[in-house]
Amino acid sequence: MLGLPAEFEQFHWMVDMVQNVELGLVVLDADYKVQVWNGFMTHHSGKQAHEAIGQSIFDLFPEIPKAWFMIKAKPVYNLGCRSFITWRQRPYLFKCRNVRPITQQAEFMYQNVTLNPMRTPTGEVKSLFLSIQDATAEAMIELKNQ
């Protein structure tokens, strides 16, 4: 019985971390529908979790080229390996406003994105999670020095 409160507390901490980490976290099912949408994504995209969850990522963000993104996701689902999108390949996956005061010279947030497999207890990959990193400061420095 003593383990239950500690497990509950750890679960609560995990949810709090996912919601407050300075990294976008999005879980997509095999149909590319949003299952998880964290606070970073709400803050930067302007879309609330209740608006995003259950929706196709392509309907929420029509700027994402569907065929291109599905090619990026294919090794995640088929091989269970990570896939990467850097701001140099494509400045952003999700068109989000730039909210950093130091880097306001950018009209949008440059992003580095990792597509990660999510395995079921049997080892199948039925979902993937995206981790979205704000790369605006890095991009601004590099683009300024070109």
mmCIF file with all atom_site columns, C-alpha atoms in Angstrom:
data_model
loop_
_atom_site.group_PDB
_atom_site.id
_atom_site.type_symbol
_atom_site.label_atom_id
_atom_site.label_alt_id
_atom_site.label_comp_id
_atom_site.label_asym_id
_atom_site.label_entity_id
_atom_site.label_seq_id
_atom_site.pdbx_PDB_ins_code
_atom_site.Cartn_x
_atom_site.Cartn_y
_atom_site.Cartn_z
_atom_site.occupancy
_atom_site.B_iso_or_equiv
_atom_site.pdbx_formal_charge
_atom_site.auth_seq_id
_atom_site.auth_comp_id
_atom_site.auth_asym_id
_atom_site.auth_atom_id
_atom_site.pdbx_PDB_model_num
ATOM 1   C CA . MET A 1 1   ? 0.000  0.000  0.000   1.00 0.00 ? 1   MET A CA 1
ATOM 2   C CA . LEU A 1 2   ? 2.908  2.368  0.635   1.00 0.00 ? 2   LEU A CA 1
ATOM 3   C CA . GLY A 1 3   ? 4.035  2.028  -3.009  1.00 0.00 ? 3   GLY A CA 1
ATOM 4   C CA . LEU A 1 4   ? 0.774  3.366  -4.428  1.00 0.00 ? 4   LEU A CA 1
ATOM 5   C CA . PRO A 1 5   ? 1.137  6.982  -3.228  1.00 0.00 ? 5   PRO A CA 1
ATOM 6   C CA . ALA A 1 6   ? 4.770  7.081  -4.431  1.00 0.00 ? 6   ALA A CA 1
ATOM 7   C CA . GLU A 1 7   ? 3.745  5.701  -7.836  1.00 0.00 ? 7   GLU A CA 1
ATOM 8   C CA . PHE A 1 8   ? 0.915  8.223  -8.025  1.00 0.00 ? 8   PHE A CA 1
ATOM 9   C CA . GLU A 1 9   ? 3.319  11.025 -7.118  1.00 0.00 ? 9   GLU A CA 1
ATOM 10  C CA . GLN A 1 10  ? 5.793  9.886  -9.795  1.00 0.00 ? 10  GLN A CA 1
ATOM 11  C CA . PHE A 1 11  ? 2.984  9.774  -12.365 1.00 0.00 ? 11  PHE A CA 1
ATOM 12  C CA . HIS A 1 12  ? 1.946  13.294 -11.370 1.00 0.00 ? 12  HIS A CA 1
ATOM 13  C CA . TRP A 1 13  ? 5.553  14.474 -11.723 1.00 0.00 ? 13  TRP A CA 1
ATOM 14  C CA . MET A 1 14  ? 5.795  12.868 -15.163 1.00 0.00 ? 14  MET A CA 1
ATOM 15  C CA . VAL A 1 15  ? 2.630  14.614 -16.367 1.00 0.00 ? 15  VAL A CA 1
ATOM 16  C CA . ASP A 1 16  ? 3.905  17.913 -14.945 1.00 0.00 ? 16  ASP A CA 1
ATOM 17  C CA . MET A 1 17  ? 7.269  17.477 -16.713 1.00 0.00 ? 17  MET A CA 1
ATOM 18  C CA . VAL A 1 18  ? 5.628  16.665 -20.067 1.00 0.00 ? 18  VAL A CA 1
ATOM 19  C CA . GLN A 1 19  ? 3.415  19.741 -19.804 1.00 0.00 ? 19  GLN A CA 1
ATOM 20  C CA . ASN A 1 20  ? 6.130  22.162 -18.690 1.00 0.00 ? 20  ASN A CA 1
ATOM 21  C CA . VAL A 1 21  ? 9.334  21.058 -20.423 1.00 0.00 ? 21  VAL A CA 1
ATOM 22  C CA . GLU A 1 22  ? 10.808 23.595 -22.886 1.00 0.00 ? 22  GLU A CA 1
ATOM 23  C CA . LEU A 1 23  ? 10.329 21.149 -25.712 1.00 0.00 ? 23  LEU A CA 1
ATOM 24  C CA . GLY A 1 24  ? 7.296  20.410 -27.841 1.00 0.00 ? 24  GLY A CA 1
ATOM 25  C CA . LEU A 1 25  ? 5.953  16.895 -27.316 1.00 0.00 ? 25  LEU A CA 1
ATOM 26  C CA . VAL A 1 26  ? 3.312  15.506 -29.663 1.00 0.00 ? 26  VAL A CA 1
ATOM 27  C CA . VAL A 1 27  ? 2.155  11.890 -29.928 1.00 0.00 ? 27  VAL A CA 1
ATOM 28  C CA . LEU A 1 28  ? 0.647  10.759 -33.235 1.00 0.00 ? 28  LEU A CA 1
ATOM 29  C CA . ASP A 1 29  ? -1.159 7.487  -33.858 1.00 0.00 ? 29  ASP A CA 1
ATOM 30  C CA . ALA A 1 30  ? -0.763 5.475  -37.069 1.00 0.00 ? 30  ALA A CA 1
ATOM 31  C CA . ASP A 1 31  ? -3.422 7.659  -38.730 1.00 0.00 ? 31  ASP A CA 1
ATOM 32  C CA . TYR A 1 32  ? -1.410 10.793 -37.833 1.00 0.00 ? 32  TYR A CA 1
ATOM 33  C CA . LYS A 1 33  ? -4.011 11.924 -35.327 1.00 0.00 ? 33  LYS A CA 1
ATOM 34  C CA . VAL A 1 34  ? -2.793 13.823 -32.265 1.00 0.00 ? 34  VAL A CA 1
ATOM 35  C CA . GLN A 1 35  ? -2.944 11.850 -29.010 1.00 0.00 ? 35  GLN A CA 1
ATOM 36  C CA . VAL A 1 36  ? -0.788 14.111 -26.790 1.00 0.00 ? 36  VAL A CA 1
ATOM 37  C CA . TRP A 1 37  ? -0.192 17.867 -27.095 1.00 0.00 ? 37  TRP A CA 1
ATOM 38  C CA . ASN A 1 38  ? 1.921  19.452 -24.392 1.00 0.00 ? 38  ASN A CA 1
ATOM 39  C CA . GLY A 1 39  ? 2.040  22.964 -22.955 1.00 0.00 ? 39  GLY A CA 1
ATOM 40  C CA . PHE A 1 40  ? 4.973  24.034 -25.150 1.00 0.00 ? 40  PHE A CA 1
ATOM 41  C CA . MET A 1 41  ? 2.884  23.282 -28.246 1.00 0.00 ? 41  MET A CA 1
ATOM 42  C CA . THR A 1 42  ? -0.109 25.151 -26.844 1.00 0.00 ? 42  THR A CA 1
ATOM 43  C CA . HIS A 1 43  ? 2.011  28.180 -25.985 1.00 0.00 ? 43  HIS A CA 1
ATOM 44  C CA . HIS A 1 44  ? 3.863  28.375 -29.298 1.00 0.00 ? 44  HIS A CA 1
ATOM 45  C CA . SER A 1 45  ? 1.215  27.224 -31.789 1.00 0.00 ? 45  SER A CA 1
ATOM 46  C CA . GLY A 1 46  ? -1.753 28.942 -30.172 1.00 0.00 ? 46  GLY A CA 1
ATOM 47  C CA . LYS A 1 47  ? -3.734 25.698 -30.452 1.00 0.00 ? 47  LYS A CA 1
ATOM 48  C CA . GLN A 1 48  ? -5.146 24.299 -27.216 1.00 0.00 ? 48  GLN A CA 1
ATOM 49  C CA . ALA A 1 49  ? -4.802 20.588 -26.405 1.00 0.00 ? 49  ALA A CA 1
ATOM 50  C CA . HIS A 1 50  ? -8.580 20.076 -26.657 1.00 0.00 ? 50  HIS A CA 1
ATOM 51  C CA . GLU A 1 51  ? -8.456 21.548 -30.194 1.00 0.00 ? 51  GLU A CA 1
ATOM 52  C CA . ALA A 1 52  ? -5.536 19.336 -31.277 1.00 0.00 ? 52  ALA A CA 1
ATOM 53  C CA . ILE A 1 53  ? -6.216 15.954 -29.668 1.00 0.00 ? 53  ILE A CA 1
ATOM 54  C CA . GLY A 1 54  ? -8.033 13.596 -32.016 1.00 0.00 ? 54  GLY A CA 1
ATOM 55  C CA . GLN A 1 55  ? -7.334 15.777 -35.055 1.00 0.00 ? 55  GLN A CA 1
ATOM 56  C CA . SER A 1 56  ? -5.155 14.923 -38.044 1.00 0.00 ? 56  SER A CA 1
ATOM 57  C CA . ILE A 1 57  ? -1.837 16.747 -37.888 1.00 0.00 ? 57  ILE A CA 1
ATOM 58  C CA . PHE A 1 58  ? -2.348 17.599 -41.567 1.00 0.00 ? 58  PHE A CA 1
ATOM 59  C CA . ASP A 1 59  ? -5.703 19.272 -40.864 1.00 0.00 ? 59  ASP A CA 1
ATOM 60  C CA . LEU A 1 60  ? -4.269 21.237 -37.938 1.00 0.00 ? 60  LEU A CA 1
ATOM 61  C CA . PHE A 1 61  ? -1.194 22.310 -39.885 1.00 0.00 ? 61  PHE A CA 1
ATOM 62  C CA . PRO A 1 62  ? -1.931 22.309 -43.616 1.00 0.00 ? 62  PRO A CA 1
ATOM 63  C CA . GLU A 1 63  ? 1.578  23.664 -44.252 1.00 0.00 ? 63  GLU A CA 1
ATOM 64  C CA . ILE A 1 64  ? 2.999  20.197 -43.488 1.00 0.00 ? 64  ILE A CA 1
ATOM 65  C CA . PRO A 1 65  ? 3.461  18.358 -46.804 1.00 0.00 ? 65  PRO A CA 1
ATOM 66  C CA . LYS A 1 66  ? 1.677  15.056 -46.175 1.00 0.00 ? 66  LYS A CA 1
ATOM 67  C CA . ALA A 1 67  ? 3.669  12.847 -48.585 1.00 0.00 ? 67  ALA A CA 1
ATOM 68  C CA . TRP A 1 68  ? 6.997  14.271 -47.388 1.00 0.00 ? 68  TRP A CA 1
ATOM 69  C CA . PHE A 1 69  ? 6.112  13.831 -43.695 1.00 0.00 ? 69  PHE A CA 1
ATOM 70  C CA . MET A 1 70  ? 4.908  10.264 -44.249 1.00 0.00 ? 70  MET A CA 1
ATOM 71  C CA . ILE A 1 71  ? 8.272  9.443  -45.866 1.00 0.00 ? 71  ILE A CA 1
ATOM 72  C CA . LYS A 1 72  ? 10.004 10.864 -42.772 1.00 0.00 ? 72  LYS A CA 1
ATOM 73  C CA . ALA A 1 73  ? 7.737  8.765  -40.513 1.00 0.00 ? 73  ALA A CA 1
ATOM 74  C CA . LYS A 1 74  ? 8.055  5.517  -42.496 1.00 0.00 ? 74  LYS A CA 1
ATOM 75  C CA . PRO A 1 75  ? 11.332 4.288  -40.893 1.00 0.00 ? 75  PRO A CA 1
ATOM 76  C CA . VAL A 1 76  ? 9.913  5.077  -37.449 1.00 0.00 ? 76  VAL A CA 1
ATOM 77  C CA . TYR A 1 77  ? 6.903  2.819  -38.023 1.00 0.00 ? 77  TYR A CA 1
ATOM 78  C CA . ASN A 1 78  ? 8.584  0.167  -40.190 1.00 0.00 ? 78  ASN A CA 1
ATOM 79  C CA . LEU A 1 79  ? 12.018 -0.125 -38.581 1.00 0.00 ? 79  LEU A CA 1
ATOM 80  C CA . GLY A 1 80  ? 11.420 1.314  -35.116 1.00 0.00 ? 80  GLY A CA 1
ATOM 81  C CA . CYS A 1 81  ? 14.216 3.849  -35.525 1.00 0.00 ? 81  CYS A CA 1
ATOM 82  C CA . ARG A 1 82  ? 14.317 7.599  -35.112 1.00 0.00 ? 82  ARG A CA 1
ATOM 83  C CA . SER A 1 83  ? 13.991 10.079 -37.934 1.00 0.00 ? 83  SER A CA 1
ATOM 84  C CA . PHE A 1 84  ? 15.135 13.695 -37.882 1.00 0.00 ? 84  PHE A CA 1
ATOM 85  C CA . ILE A 1 85  ? 14.094 16.999 -39.406 1.00 0.00 ? 85  ILE A CA 1
ATOM 86  C CA . THR A 1 86  ? 16.489 19.902 -38.948 1.00 0.00 ? 86  THR A CA 1
ATOM 87  C CA . TRP A 1 87  ? 15.768 23.563 -39.509 1.00 0.00 ? 87  TRP A CA 1
ATOM 88  C CA . ARG A 1 88  ? 18.301 23.472 -42.363 1.00 0.00 ? 88  ARG A CA 1
ATOM 89  C CA . GLN A 1 89  ? 16.153 20.896 -44.248 1.00 0.00 ? 89  GLN A CA 1
ATOM 90  C CA . ARG A 1 90  ? 12.943 22.722 -43.535 1.00 0.00 ? 90  ARG A CA 1
ATOM 91  C CA . PRO A 1 91  ? 12.831 25.802 -41.264 1.00 0.00 ? 91  PRO A CA 1
ATOM 92  C CA . TYR A 1 92  ? 9.862  24.456 -39.279 1.00 0.00 ? 92  TYR A CA 1
ATOM 93  C CA . LEU A 1 93  ? 7.432  21.569 -39.139 1.00 0.00 ? 93  LEU A CA 1
ATOM 94  C CA . PHE A 1 94  ? 4.769  23.514 -37.230 1.00 0.00 ? 94  PHE A CA 1
ATOM 95  C CA . LYS A 1 95  ? 4.445  27.182 -38.135 1.00 0.00 ? 95  LYS A CA 1
ATOM 96  C CA . CYS A 1 96  ? 4.700  28.712 -34.686 1.00 0.00 ? 96  CYS A CA 1
ATOM 97  C CA . ARG A 1 97  ? 5.253  32.298 -33.740 1.00 0.00 ? 97  ARG A CA 1
ATOM 98  C CA . ASN A 1 98  ? 8.632  33.243 -32.348 1.00 0.00 ? 98  ASN A CA 1
ATOM 99  C CA . VAL A 1 99  ? 8.113  34.270 -28.730 1.00 0.00 ? 99  VAL A CA 1
ATOM 100 C CA . ARG A 1 100 ? 11.733 34.627 -27.609 1.00 0.00 ? 100 ARG A CA 1
ATOM 101 C CA . PRO A 1 101 ? 12.552 38.280 -26.848 1.00 0.00 ? 101 PRO A CA 1
ATOM 102 C CA . ILE A 1 102 ? 16.226 38.019 -27.866 1.00 0.00 ? 102 ILE A CA 1
ATOM 103 C CA . THR A 1 103 ? 15.503 36.470 -31.256 1.00 0.00 ? 103 THR A CA 1
ATOM 104 C CA . GLN A 1 104 ? 12.498 38.548 -32.305 1.00 0.00 ? 104 GLN A CA 1
ATOM 105 C CA . GLN A 1 105 ? 14.106 39.196 -35.695 1.00 0.00 ? 105 GLN A CA 1
ATOM 106 C CA . ALA A 1 106 ? 12.623 35.877 -36.881 1.00 0.00 ? 106 ALA A CA 1
ATOM 107 C CA . GLU A 1 107 ? 8.977  35.873 -37.930 1.00 0.00 ? 107 GLU A CA 1
ATOM 108 C CA . PHE A 1 108 ? 8.540  32.203 -36.917 1.00 0.00 ? 108 PHE A CA 1
ATOM 109 C CA . MET A 1 109 ? 10.206 29.595 -34.735 1.00 0.00 ? 109 MET A CA 1
ATOM 110 C CA . TYR A 1 110 ? 12.919 27.577 -36.460 1.00 0.00 ? 110 TYR A CA 1
ATOM 111 C CA . GLN A 1 111 ? 12.717 23.955 -35.291 1.00 0.00 ? 111 GLN A CA 1
ATOM 112 C CA . ASN A 1 112 ? 14.685 20.756 -34.988 1.00 0.00 ? 112 ASN A CA 1
ATOM 113 C CA . VAL A 1 113 ? 12.326 17.782 -34.777 1.00 0.00 ? 113 VAL A CA 1
ATOM 114 C CA . THR A 1 114 ? 12.933 14.166 -33.797 1.00 0.00 ? 114 THR A CA 1
ATOM 115 C CA . LEU A 1 115 ? 10.383 11.487 -34.707 1.00 0.00 ? 115 LEU A CA 1
ATOM 116 C CA . ASN A 1 116 ? 10.615 8.739  -32.089 1.00 0.00 ? 116 ASN A CA 1
ATOM 117 C CA . PRO A 1 117 ? 8.953  5.299  -32.101 1.00 0.00 ? 117 PRO A CA 1
ATOM 118 C CA . MET A 1 118 ? 6.578  4.415  -29.274 1.00 0.00 ? 118 MET A CA 1
ATOM 119 C CA . ARG A 1 119 ? 6.496  0.686  -28.656 1.00 0.00 ? 119 ARG A CA 1
ATOM 120 C CA . THR A 1 120 ? 3.595  -1.283 -27.236 1.00 0.00 ? 120 THR A CA 1
ATOM 121 C CA . PRO A 1 121 ? 4.368  -3.884 -24.515 1.00 0.00 ? 121 PRO A CA 1
ATOM 122 C CA . THR A 1 122 ? 4.655  -6.442 -27.352 1.00 0.00 ? 122 THR A CA 1
ATOM 123 C CA . GLY A 1 123 ? 7.257  -4.326 -29.167 1.00 0.00 ? 123 GLY A CA 1
ATOM 124 C CA . GLU A 1 124 ? 5.038  -3.054 -31.987 1.00 0.00 ? 124 GLU A CA 1
ATOM 125 C CA . VAL A 1 125 ? 5.297  0.567  -33.076 1.00 0.00 ? 125 VAL A CA 1
ATOM 126 C CA . LYS A 1 126 ? 1.756  1.879  -33.335 1.00 0.00 ? 126 LYS A CA 1
ATOM 127 C CA . SER A 1 127 ? 2.471  5.519  -32.473 1.00 0.00 ? 127 SER A CA 1
ATOM 128 C CA . LEU A 1 128 ? 5.292  7.979  -32.701 1.00 0.00 ? 128 LEU A CA 1
ATOM 129 C CA . PHE A 1 129 ? 6.183  10.980 -30.667 1.00 0.00 ? 129 PHE A CA 1
ATOM 130 C CA . LEU A 1 130 ? 7.648  14.165 -31.976 1.00 0.00 ? 130 LEU A CA 1
ATOM 131 C CA . SER A 1 131 ? 10.042 16.217 -29.907 1.00 0.00 ? 131 SER A CA 1
ATOM 132 C CA . ILE A 1 132 ? 10.218 19.775 -31.193 1.00 0.00 ? 132 ILE A CA 1
ATOM 133 C CA . GLN A 1 133 ? 13.150 21.954 -30.206 1.00 0.00 ? 133 GLN A CA 1
ATOM 134 C CA . ASP A 1 134 ? 13.234 25.711 -30.714 1.00 0.00 ? 134 ASP A CA 1
ATOM 135 C CA . ALA A 1 135 ? 16.330 26.285 -32.891 1.00 0.00 ? 135 ALA A CA 1
ATOM 136 C CA . THR A 1 136 ? 15.622 29.959 -33.657 1.00 0.00 ? 136 THR A CA 1
ATOM 137 C CA . ALA A 1 137 ? 18.656 31.413 -31.860 1.00 0.00 ? 137 ALA A CA 1
ATOM 138 C CA . GLU A 1 138 ? 21.001 28.926 -33.562 1.00 0.00 ? 138 GLU A CA 1
ATOM 139 C CA . ALA A 1 139 ? 19.414 29.583 -36.975 1.00 0.00 ? 139 ALA A CA 1
ATOM 140 C CA . MET A 1 140 ? 19.611 33.363 -36.597 1.00 0.00 ? 140 MET A CA 1
ATOM 141 C CA . ILE A 1 141 ? 23.316 33.218 -35.761 1.00 0.00 ? 141 ILE A CA 1
ATOM 142 C CA . GLU A 1 142 ? 24.092 30.883 -38.649 1.00 0.00 ? 142 GLU A CA 1
ATOM 143 C CA . LEU A 1 143 ? 21.988 32.804 -41.170 1.00 0.00 ? 143 LEU A CA 1
ATOM 144 C CA . LYS A 1 144 ? 23.487 36.128 -40.059 1.00 0.00 ? 144 LYS A CA 1
ATOM 145 C CA . ASN A 1 145 ? 27.010 34.786 -40.599 1.00 0.00 ? 145 ASN A CA 1
ATOM 146 C CA . GLN A 1 146 ? 26.346 33.560 -44.142 1.00 0.00 ? 146 GLN A CA 1
#
